[in-house]
PDB file of C-alpha atoms in Angstrom:
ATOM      1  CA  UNK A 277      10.208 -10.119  -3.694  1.00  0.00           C
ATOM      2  CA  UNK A 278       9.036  -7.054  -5.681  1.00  0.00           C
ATOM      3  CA  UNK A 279       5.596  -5.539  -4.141  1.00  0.00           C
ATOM      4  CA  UNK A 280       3.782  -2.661  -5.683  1.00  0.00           C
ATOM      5  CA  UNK A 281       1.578  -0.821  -3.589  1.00  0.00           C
ATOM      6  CA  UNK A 282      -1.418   0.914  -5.758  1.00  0.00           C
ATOM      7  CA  UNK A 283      -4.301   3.568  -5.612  1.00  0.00           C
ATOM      8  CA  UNK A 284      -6.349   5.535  -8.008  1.00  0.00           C
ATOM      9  CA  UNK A 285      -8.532   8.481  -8.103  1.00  0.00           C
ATOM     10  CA  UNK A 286     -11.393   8.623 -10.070  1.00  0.00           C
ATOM     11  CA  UNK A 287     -14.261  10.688 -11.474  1.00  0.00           C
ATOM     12  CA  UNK A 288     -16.674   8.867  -9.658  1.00  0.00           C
ATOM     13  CA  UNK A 289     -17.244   5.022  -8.684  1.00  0.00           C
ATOM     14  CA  UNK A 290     -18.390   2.862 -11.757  1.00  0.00           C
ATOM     15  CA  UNK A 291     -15.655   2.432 -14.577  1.00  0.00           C
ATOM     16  CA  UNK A 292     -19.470   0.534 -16.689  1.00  0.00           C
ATOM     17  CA  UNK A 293     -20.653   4.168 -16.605  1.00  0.00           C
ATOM     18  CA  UNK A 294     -17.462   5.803 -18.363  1.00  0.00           C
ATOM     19  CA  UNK A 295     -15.781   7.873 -15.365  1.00  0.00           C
ATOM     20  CA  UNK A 296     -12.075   7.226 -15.905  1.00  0.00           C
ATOM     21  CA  UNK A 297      -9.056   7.772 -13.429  1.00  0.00           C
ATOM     22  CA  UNK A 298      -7.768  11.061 -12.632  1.00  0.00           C
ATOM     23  CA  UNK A 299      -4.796  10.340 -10.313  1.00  0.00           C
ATOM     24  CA  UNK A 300      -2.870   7.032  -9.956  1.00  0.00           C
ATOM     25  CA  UNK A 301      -0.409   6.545  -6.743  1.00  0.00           C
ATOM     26  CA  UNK A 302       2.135   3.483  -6.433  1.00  0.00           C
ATOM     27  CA  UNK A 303       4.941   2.550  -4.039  1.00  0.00           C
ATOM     28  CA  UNK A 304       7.795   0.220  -4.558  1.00  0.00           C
ATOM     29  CA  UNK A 305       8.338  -2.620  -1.649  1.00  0.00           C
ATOM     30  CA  UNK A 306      11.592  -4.825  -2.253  1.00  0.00           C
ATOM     31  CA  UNK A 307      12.041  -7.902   0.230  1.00  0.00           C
ATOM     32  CA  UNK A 308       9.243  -5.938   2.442  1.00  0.00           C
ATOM     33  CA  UNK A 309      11.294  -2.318   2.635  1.00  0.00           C
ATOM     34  CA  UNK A 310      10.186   0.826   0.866  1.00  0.00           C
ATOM     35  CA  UNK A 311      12.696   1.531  -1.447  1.00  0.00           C
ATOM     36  CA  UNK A 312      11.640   5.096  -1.756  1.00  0.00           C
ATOM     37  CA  UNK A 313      10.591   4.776  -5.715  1.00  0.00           C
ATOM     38  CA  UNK A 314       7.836   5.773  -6.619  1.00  0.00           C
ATOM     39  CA  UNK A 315       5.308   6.173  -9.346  1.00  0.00           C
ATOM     40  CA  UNK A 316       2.914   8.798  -9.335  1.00  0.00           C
ATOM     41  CA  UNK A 317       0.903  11.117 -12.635  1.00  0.00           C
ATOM     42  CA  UNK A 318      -2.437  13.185 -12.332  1.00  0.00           C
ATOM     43  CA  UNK A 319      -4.155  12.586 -15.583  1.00  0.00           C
ATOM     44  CA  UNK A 320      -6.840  14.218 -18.095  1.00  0.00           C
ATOM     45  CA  UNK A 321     -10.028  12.264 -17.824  1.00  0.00           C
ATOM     46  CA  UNK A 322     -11.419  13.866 -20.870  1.00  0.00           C
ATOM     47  CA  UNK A 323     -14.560  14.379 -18.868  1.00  0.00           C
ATOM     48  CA  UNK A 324     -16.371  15.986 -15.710  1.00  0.00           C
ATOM     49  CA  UNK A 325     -15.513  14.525 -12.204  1.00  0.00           C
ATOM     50  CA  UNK A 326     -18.735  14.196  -9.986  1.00  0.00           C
ATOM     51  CA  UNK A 327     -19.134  16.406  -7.166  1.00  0.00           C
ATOM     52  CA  UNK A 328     -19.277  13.517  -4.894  1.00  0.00           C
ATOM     53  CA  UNK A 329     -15.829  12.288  -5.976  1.00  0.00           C
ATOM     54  CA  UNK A 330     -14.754  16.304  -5.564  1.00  0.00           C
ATOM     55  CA  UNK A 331     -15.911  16.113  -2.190  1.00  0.00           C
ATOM     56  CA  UNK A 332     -13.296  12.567  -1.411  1.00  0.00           C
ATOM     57  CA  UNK A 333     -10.810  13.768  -3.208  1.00  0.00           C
ATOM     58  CA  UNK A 334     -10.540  17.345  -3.732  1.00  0.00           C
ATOM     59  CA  UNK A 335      -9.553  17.275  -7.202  1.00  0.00           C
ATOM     60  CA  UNK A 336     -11.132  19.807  -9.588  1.00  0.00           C
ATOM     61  CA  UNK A 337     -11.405  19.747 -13.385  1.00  0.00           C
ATOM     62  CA  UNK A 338      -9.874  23.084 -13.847  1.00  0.00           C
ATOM     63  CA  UNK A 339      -6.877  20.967 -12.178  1.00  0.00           C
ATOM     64  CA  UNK A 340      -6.634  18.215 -14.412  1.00  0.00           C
ATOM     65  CA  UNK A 341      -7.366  19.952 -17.521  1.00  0.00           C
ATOM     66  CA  UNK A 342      -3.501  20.435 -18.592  1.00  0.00           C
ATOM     67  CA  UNK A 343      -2.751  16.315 -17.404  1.00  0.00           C
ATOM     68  CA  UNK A 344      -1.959  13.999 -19.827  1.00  0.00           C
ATOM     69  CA  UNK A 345      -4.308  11.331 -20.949  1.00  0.00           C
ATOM     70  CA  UNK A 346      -4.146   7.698 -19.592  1.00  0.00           C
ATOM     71  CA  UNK A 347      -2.186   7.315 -23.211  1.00  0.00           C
ATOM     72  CA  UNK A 348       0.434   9.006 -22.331  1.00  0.00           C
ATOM     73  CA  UNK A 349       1.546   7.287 -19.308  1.00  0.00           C
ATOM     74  CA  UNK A 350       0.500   4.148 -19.767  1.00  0.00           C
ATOM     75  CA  UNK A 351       3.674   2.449 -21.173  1.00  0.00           C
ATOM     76  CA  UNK A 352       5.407   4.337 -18.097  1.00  0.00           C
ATOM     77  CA  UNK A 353       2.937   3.143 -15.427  1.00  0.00           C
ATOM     78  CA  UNK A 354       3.055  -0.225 -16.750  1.00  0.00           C
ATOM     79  CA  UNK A 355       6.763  -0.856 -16.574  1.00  0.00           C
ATOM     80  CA  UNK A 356       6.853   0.093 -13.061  1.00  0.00           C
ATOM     81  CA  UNK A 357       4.269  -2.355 -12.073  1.00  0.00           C
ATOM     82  CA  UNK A 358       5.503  -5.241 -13.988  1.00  0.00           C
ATOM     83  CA  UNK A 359       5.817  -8.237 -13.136  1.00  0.00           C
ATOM     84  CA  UNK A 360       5.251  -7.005  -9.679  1.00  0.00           C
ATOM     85  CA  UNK A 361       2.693  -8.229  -6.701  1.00  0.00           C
ATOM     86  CA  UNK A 362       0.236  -5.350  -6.407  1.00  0.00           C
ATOM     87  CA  UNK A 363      -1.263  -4.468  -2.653  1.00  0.00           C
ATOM     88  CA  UNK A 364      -4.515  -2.663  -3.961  1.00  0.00           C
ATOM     89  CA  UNK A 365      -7.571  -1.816  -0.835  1.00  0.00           C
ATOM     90  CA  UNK A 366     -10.571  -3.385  -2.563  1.00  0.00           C
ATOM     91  CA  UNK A 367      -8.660  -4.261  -5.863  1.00  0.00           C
ATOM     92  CA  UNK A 368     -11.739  -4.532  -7.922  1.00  0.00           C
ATOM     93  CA  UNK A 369     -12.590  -1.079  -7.556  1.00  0.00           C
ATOM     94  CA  UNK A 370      -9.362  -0.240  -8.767  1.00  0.00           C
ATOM     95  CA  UNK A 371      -8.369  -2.744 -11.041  1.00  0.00           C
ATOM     96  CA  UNK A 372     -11.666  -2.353 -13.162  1.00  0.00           C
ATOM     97  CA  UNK A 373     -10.931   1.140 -13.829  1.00  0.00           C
ATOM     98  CA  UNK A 374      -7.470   0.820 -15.254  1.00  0.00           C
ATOM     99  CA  UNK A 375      -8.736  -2.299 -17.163  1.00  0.00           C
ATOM    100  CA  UNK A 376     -11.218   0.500 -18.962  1.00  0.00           C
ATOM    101  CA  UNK A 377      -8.558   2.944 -19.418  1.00  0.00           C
ATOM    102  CA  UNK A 378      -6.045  -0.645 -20.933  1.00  0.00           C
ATOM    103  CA  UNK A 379      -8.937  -1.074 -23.436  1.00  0.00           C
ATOM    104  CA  UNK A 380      -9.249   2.077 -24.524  1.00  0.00           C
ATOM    105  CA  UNK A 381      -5.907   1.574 -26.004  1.00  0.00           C
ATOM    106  CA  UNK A 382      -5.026   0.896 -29.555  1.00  0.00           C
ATOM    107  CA  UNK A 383      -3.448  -2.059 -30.503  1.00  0.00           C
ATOM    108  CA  UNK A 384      -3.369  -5.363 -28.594  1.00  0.00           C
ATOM    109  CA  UNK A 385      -5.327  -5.782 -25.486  1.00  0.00           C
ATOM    110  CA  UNK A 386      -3.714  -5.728 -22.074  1.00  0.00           C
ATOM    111  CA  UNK A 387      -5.274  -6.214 -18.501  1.00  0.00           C
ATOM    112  CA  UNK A 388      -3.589  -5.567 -14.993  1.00  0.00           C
ATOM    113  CA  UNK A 389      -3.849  -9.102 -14.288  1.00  0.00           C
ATOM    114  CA  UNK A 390      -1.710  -9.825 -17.596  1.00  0.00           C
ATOM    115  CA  UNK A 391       0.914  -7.666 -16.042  1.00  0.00           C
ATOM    116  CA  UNK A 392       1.021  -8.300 -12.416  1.00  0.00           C
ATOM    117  CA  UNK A 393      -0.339 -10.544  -9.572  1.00  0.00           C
ATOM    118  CA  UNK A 394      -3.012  -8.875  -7.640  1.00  0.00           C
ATOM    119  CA  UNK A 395      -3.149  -8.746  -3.708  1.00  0.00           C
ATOM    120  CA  UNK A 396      -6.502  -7.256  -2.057  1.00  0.00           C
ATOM    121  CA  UNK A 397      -5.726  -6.262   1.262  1.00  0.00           C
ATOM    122  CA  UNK A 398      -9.301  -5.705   1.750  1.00  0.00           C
ATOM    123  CA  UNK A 399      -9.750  -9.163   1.630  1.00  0.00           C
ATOM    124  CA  UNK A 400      -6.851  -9.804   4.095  1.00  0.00           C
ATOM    125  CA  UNK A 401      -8.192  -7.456   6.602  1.00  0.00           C
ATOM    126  CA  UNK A 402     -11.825  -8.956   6.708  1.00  0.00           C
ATOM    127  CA  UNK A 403     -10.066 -12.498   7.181  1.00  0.00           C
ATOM    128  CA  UNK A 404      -7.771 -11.256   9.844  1.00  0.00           C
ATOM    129  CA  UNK A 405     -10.466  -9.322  11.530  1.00  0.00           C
ATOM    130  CA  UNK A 406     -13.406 -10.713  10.640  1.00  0.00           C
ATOM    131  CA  UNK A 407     -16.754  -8.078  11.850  1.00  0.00           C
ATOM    132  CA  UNK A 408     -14.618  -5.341  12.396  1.00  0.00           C
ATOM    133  CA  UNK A 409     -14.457  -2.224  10.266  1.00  0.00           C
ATOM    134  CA  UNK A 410     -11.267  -2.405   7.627  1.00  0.00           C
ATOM    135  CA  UNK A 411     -11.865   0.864   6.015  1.00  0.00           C
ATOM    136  CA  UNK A 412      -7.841   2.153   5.239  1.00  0.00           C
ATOM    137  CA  UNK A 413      -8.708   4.608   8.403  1.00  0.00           C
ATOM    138  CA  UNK A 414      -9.898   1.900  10.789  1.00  0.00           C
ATOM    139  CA  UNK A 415      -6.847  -0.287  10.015  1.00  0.00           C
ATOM    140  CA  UNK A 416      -4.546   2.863  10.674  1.00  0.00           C
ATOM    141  CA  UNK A 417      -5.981   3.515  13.822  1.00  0.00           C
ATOM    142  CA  UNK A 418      -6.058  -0.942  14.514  1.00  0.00           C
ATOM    143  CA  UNK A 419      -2.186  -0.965  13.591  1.00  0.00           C
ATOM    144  CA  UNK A 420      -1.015   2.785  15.106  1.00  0.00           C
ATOM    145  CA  UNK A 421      -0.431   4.071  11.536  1.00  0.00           C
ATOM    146  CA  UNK A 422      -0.167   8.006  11.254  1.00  0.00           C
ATOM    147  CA  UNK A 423      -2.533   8.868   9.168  1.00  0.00           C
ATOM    148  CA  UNK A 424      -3.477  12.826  10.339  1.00  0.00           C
ATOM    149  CA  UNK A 425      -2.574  14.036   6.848  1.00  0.00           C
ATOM    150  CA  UNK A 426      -5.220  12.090   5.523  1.00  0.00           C
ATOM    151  CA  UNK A 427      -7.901  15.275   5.075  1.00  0.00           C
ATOM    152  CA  UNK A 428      -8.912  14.078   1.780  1.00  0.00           C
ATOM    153  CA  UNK A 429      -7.888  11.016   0.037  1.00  0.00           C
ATOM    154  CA  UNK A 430      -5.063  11.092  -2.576  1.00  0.00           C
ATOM    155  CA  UNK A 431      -3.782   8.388  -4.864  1.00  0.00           C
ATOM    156  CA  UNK A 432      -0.125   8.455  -3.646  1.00  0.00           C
ATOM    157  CA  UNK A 433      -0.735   9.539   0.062  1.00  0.00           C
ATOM    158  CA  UNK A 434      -3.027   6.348   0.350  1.00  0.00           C
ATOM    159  CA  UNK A 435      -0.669   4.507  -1.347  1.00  0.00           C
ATOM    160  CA  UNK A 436       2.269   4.823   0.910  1.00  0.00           C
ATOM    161  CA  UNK A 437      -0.204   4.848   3.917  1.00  0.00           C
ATOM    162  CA  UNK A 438      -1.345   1.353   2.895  1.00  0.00           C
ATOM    163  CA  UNK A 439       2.357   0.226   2.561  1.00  0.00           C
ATOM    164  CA  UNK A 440       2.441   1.205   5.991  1.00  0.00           C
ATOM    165  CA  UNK A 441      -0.731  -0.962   6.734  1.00  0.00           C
ATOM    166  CA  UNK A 442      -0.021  -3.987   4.957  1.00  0.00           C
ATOM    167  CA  UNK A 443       3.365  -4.025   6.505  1.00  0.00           C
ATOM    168  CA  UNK A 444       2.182  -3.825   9.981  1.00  0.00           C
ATOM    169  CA  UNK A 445      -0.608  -6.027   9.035  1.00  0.00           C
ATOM    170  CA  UNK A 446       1.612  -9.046   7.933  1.00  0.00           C
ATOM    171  CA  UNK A 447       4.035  -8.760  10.690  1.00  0.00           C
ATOM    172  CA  UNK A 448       6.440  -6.514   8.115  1.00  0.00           C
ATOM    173  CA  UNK A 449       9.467  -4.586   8.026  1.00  0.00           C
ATOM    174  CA  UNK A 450       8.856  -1.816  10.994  1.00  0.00           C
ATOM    175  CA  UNK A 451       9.493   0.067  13.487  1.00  0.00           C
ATOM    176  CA  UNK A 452       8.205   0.680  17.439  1.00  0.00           C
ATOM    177  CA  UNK A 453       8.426   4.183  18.138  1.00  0.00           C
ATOM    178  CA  UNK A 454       8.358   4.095  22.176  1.00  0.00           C
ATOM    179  CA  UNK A 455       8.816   7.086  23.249  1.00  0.00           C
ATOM    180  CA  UNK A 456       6.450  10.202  24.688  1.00  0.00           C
ATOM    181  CA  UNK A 457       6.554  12.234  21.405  1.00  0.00           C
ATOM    182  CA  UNK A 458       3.240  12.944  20.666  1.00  0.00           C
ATOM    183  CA  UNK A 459       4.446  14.330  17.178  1.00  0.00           C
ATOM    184  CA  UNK A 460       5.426  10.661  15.945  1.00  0.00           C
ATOM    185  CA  UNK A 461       2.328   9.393  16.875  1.00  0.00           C
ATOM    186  CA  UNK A 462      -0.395  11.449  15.985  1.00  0.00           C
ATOM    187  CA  UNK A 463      -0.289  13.148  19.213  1.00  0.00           C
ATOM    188  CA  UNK A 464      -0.962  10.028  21.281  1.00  0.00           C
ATOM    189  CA  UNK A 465       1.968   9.101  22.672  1.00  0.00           C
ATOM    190  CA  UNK A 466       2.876   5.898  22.708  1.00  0.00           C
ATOM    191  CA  UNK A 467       3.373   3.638  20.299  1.00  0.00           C
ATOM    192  CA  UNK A 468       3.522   4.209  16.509  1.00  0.00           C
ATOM    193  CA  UNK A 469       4.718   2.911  13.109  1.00  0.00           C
ATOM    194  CA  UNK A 470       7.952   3.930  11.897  1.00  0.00           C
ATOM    195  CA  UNK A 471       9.343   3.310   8.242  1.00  0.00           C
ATOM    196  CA  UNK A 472      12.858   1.717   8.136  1.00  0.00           C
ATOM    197  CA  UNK A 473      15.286   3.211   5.652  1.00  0.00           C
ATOM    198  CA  UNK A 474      15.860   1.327   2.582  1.00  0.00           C
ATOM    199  CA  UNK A 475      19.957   1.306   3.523  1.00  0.00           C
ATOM    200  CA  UNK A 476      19.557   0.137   7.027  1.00  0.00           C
ATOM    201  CA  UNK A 477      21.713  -2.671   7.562  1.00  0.00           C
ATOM    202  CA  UNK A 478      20.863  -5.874   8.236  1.00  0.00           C
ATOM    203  CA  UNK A 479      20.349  -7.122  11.428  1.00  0.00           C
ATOM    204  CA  UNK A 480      22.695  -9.633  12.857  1.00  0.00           C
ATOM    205  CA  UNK A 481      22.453 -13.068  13.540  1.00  0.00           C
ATOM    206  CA  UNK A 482      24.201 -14.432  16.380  1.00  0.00           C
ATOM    207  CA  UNK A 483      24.219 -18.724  16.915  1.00  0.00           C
ATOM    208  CA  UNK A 484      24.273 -19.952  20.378  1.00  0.00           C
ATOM    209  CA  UNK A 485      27.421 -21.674  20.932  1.00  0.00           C
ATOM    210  CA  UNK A 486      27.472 -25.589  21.856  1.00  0.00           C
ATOM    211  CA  UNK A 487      27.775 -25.169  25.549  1.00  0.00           C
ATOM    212  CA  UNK A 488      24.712 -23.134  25.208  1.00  0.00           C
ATOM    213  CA  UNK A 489      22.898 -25.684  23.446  1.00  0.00           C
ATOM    214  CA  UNK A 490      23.520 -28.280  25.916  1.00  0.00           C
ATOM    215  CA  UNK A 491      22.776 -26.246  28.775  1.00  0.00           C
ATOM    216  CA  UNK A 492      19.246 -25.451  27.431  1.00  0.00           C
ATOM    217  CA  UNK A 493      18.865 -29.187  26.481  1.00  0.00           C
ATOM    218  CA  UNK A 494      19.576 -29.902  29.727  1.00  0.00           C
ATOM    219  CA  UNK A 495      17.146 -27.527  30.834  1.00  0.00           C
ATOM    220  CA  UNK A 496      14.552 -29.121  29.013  1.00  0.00           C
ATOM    221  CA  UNK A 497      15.079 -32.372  29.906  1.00  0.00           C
ATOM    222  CA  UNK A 498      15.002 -31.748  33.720  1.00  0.00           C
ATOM    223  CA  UNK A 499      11.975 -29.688  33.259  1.00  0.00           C
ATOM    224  CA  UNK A 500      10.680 -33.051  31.729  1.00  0.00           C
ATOM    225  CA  UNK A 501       9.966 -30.795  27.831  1.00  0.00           C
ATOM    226  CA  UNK A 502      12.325 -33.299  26.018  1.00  0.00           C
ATOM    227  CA  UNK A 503      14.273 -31.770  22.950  1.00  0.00           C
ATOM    228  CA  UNK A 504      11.376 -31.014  20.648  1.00  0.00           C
TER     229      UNK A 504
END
């Protein structure tokens, strides 16, 4: 099971009023591990970014002036997410804006939904935790996900912090730090997420043997539970 986790930057928030992407982050999760790969490219919008969106983000034209356009990268960006399941935050947001940049293409028309299936964790979040807040933040701080480097958003930061999320979120692949180290948890203590390394082993599995069985049937049955 191939699982691309996605987020954009943008010029400002409607893709129907021409602001294009500036930053696109992804992360690769195989069989629900990070496998370390990546895909990440700060592009040319080939126009101003609103000083709102500067104020989210932090990135400045002067920045992006010397990126490559969405043209450049898109043949790249769309062979890493194919055929994959993308885990997008409030996937319209971000799936309308890189259906603008698709159709500014020449040629034949793609979308994102040609290419991959789209997960919204959003949409998870709210039906997991229904009248609670399920902002990226508020789910970090709901599942004990470090996110203190999160000063300003950024495509690929978000990205890998929402692998984090939607790992912990559907009972995924990680890790209980328990310890006192206040520097693994965001100076809390406690308990935090930890990634597992894409070559960890697998763990073993270890079948009871028969006179195991029919001790804890025999359990059962004198404790009146029958063998269901």
């Amino acid at each position: 099971m191939r699982q691309v986790v996605l987020d954009t930057e943008t010029t400002g928030l409607e893709a129907a009023q021409g602001h294009r992407i500036i930053e696109i982050g992804c992360v690769e999760v195989c069989n629900r591990r990070l496998t370390n790969r990546h895909y990440h490219q700060y592009l040319n919008p080939e126009r101003k970014i609103d000083a709102g969106a500067m104020d989210i983000h932090g990135i400045t034209d002067e920045f992006v002036a010397d990126k490559p356009l969405f043209a450049a990268v898109a043949a790249e960006f769309l062979e890493f997410i194919d055929g994959a399941e993308l885990i997008i935050h409030n996937a319209p947001f971000d799936v309308g804006f890189l259906n603008a940049e698709l159709a500014r293409l020449p040629g034949p028309k793609k979308t994102i939904e040609g290419c991959a299936k789209i997960t919204d964790s959003l949409v998870m979040a709210r039906q997991k935790h229904p009248g609670q807040r399920n902002s990226l933040d508020a789910l970090c701080q709901r599942y004990h996900v470090d996110n203190s480097q999160r000063d300003l958003h950024g495509a690929l930061l978000d990205a890998e912090i929402l692998a984090d999320v939607f790992l912990a979120m559907t009972g995924g692949q990680t890790a209980l730090a328990l310890n006192n180290d206040d520097r693994s948890s965001g100076g809390k203590g406690g308990d935090s997420i930890r990634r597992l390394s894409a070559d960890r082993p697998a763990l073993p599995v270890i079948q009871a043997l028969d006179e195991e069985l029919q001790a804890h049937h025999a359990m059962l049955d004198s404790l009146g539970g029958g063998r269901w």
